[in-house]
PDB file of C-alpha atoms in Angstrom:
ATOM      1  CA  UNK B   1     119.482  82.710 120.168  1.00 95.00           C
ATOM      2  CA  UNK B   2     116.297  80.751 119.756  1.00 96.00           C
ATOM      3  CA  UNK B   3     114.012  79.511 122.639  1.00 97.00           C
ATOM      4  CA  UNK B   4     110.933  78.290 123.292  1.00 97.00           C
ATOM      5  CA  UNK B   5     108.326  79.209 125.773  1.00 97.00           C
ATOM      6  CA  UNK B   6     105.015  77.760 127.155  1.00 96.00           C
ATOM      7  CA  UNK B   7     102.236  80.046 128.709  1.00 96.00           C
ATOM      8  CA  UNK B   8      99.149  79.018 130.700  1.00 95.00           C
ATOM      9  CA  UNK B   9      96.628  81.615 131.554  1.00 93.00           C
ATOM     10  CA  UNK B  10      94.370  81.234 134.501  1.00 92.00           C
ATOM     11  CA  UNK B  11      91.360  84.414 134.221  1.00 91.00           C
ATOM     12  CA  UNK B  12      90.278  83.722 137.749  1.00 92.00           C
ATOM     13  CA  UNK B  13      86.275  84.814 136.606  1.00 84.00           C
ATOM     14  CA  UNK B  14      83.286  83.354 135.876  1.00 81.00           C
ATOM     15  CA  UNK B  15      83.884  83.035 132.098  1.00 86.00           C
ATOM     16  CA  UNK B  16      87.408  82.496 131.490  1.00 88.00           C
ATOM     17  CA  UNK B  17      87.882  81.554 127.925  1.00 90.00           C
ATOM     18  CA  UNK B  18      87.448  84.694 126.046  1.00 89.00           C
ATOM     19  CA  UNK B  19      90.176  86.330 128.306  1.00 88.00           C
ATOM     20  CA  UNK B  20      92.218  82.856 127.087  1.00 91.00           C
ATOM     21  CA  UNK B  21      91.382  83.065 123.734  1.00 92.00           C
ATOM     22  CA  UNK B  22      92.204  87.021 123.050  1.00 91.00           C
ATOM     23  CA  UNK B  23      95.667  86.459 124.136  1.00 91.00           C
ATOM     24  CA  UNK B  24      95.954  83.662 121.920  1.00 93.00           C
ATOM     25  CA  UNK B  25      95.112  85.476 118.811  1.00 93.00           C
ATOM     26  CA  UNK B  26      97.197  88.367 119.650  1.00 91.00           C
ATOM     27  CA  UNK B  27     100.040  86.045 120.048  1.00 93.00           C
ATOM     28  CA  UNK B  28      99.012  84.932 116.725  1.00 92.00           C
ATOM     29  CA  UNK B  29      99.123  88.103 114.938  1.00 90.00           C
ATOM     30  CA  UNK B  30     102.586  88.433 115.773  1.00 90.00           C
ATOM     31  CA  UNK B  31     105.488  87.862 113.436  1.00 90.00           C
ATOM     32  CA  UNK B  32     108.643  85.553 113.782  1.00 92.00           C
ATOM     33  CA  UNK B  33     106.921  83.423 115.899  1.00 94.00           C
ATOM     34  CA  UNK B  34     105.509  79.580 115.704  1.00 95.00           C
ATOM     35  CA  UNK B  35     102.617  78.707 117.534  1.00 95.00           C
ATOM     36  CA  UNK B  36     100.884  75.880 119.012  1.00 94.00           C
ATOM     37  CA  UNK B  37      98.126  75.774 121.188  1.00 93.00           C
ATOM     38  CA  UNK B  38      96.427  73.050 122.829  1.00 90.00           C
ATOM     39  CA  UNK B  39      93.981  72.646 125.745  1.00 89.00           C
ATOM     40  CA  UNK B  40      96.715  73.089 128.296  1.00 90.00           C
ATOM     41  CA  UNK B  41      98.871  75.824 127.115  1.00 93.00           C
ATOM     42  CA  UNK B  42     100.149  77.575 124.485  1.00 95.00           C
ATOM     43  CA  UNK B  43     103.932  77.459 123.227  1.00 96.00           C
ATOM     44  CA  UNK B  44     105.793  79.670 121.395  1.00 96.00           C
ATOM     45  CA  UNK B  45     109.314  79.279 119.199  1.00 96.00           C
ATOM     46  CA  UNK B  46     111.736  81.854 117.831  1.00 96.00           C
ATOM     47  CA  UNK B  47     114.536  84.582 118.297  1.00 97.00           C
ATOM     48  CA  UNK B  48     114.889  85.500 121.935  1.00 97.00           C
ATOM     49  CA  UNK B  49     114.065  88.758 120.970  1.00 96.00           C
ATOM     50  CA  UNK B  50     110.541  87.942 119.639  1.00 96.00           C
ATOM     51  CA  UNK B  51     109.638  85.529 122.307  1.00 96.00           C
ATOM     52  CA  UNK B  52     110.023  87.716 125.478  1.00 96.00           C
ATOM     53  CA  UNK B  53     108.390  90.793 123.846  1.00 95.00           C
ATOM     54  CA  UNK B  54     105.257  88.564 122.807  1.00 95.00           C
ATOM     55  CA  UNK B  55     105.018  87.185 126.649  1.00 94.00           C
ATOM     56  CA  UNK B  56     105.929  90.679 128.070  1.00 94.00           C
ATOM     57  CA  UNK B  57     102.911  91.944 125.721  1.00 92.00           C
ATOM     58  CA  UNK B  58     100.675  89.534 126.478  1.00 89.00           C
ATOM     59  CA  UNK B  59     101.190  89.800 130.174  1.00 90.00           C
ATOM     60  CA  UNK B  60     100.334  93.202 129.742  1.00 93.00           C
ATOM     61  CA  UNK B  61      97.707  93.007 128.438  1.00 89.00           C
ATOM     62  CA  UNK B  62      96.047  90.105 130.512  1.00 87.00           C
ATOM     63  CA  UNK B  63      96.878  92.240 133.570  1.00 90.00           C
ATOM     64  CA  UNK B  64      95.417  95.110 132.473  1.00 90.00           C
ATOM     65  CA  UNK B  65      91.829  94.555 132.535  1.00 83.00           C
ATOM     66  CA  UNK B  66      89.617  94.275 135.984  1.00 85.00           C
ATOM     67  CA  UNK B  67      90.269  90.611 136.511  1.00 86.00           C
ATOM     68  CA  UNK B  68      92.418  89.056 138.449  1.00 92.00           C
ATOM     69  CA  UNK B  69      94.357  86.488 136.214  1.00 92.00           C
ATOM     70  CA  UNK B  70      97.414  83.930 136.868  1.00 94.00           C
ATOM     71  CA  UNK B  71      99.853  83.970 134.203  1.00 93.00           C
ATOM     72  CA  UNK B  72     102.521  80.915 134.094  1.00 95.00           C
ATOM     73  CA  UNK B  73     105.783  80.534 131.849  1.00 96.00           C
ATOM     74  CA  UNK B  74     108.069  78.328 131.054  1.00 97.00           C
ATOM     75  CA  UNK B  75     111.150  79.453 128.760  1.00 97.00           C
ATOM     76  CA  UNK B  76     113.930  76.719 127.706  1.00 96.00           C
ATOM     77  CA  UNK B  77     116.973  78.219 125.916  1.00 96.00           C
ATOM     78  CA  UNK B  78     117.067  75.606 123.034  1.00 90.00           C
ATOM     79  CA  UNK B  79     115.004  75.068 119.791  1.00 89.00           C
ATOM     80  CA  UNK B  80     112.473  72.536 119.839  1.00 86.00           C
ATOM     81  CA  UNK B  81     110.301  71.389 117.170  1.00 86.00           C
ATOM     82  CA  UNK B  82     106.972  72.173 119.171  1.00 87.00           C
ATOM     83  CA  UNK B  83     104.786  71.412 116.322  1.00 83.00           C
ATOM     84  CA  UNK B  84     106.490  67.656 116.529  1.00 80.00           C
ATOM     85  CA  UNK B  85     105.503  64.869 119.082  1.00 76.00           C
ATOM     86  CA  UNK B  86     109.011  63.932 121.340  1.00 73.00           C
ATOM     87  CA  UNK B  87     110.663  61.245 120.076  1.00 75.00           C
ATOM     88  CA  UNK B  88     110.791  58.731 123.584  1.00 78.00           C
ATOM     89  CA  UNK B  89     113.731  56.987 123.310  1.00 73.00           C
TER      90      UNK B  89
END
């Protein structure tokens, strides 16, 4: 089954964006996965499989460090072109 996800990550520090930005290339580095990020969140597309293991991962590793940091996602069990604006009917 494919599914897509959408992940916002809140570092709650002074300097947020590298914490943002590592797990965003991590999630890129992974295979069997499309990407797209934007300046509110970053969504994922693939096999089941693939998707939860790349959030379980990158919750992991987010709440691993020091910091204190909000993690937020969204799954939806159907395929969406994510890389494609909706069509508004």
């Amino acid at each position: 089954m494919r599914i897509c996800a959408e992940l916002s990550l809140y570092p709650l520090e002074s300097d947020p964006i590298p914490a943002i930005v590592d797990i965003i290339h991590d999630l890129r580095g992974r295979e069997g996965l499309e990407i797209v990020t934007n300046q509110m969140s970053t969504q994922l597309r693939g096999e089941f499989a693939a998707v939860t293991s790349a959030v379980n991962q990158a919750m992991q590793r987010a709440m691993s460090g020091n910091d204190t940091v909000v993690l937020v996602v969204k799954y939806l069990n159907i395929d969406l072109p994510i890389a494609s604006e909706p069509v508004l009917g």
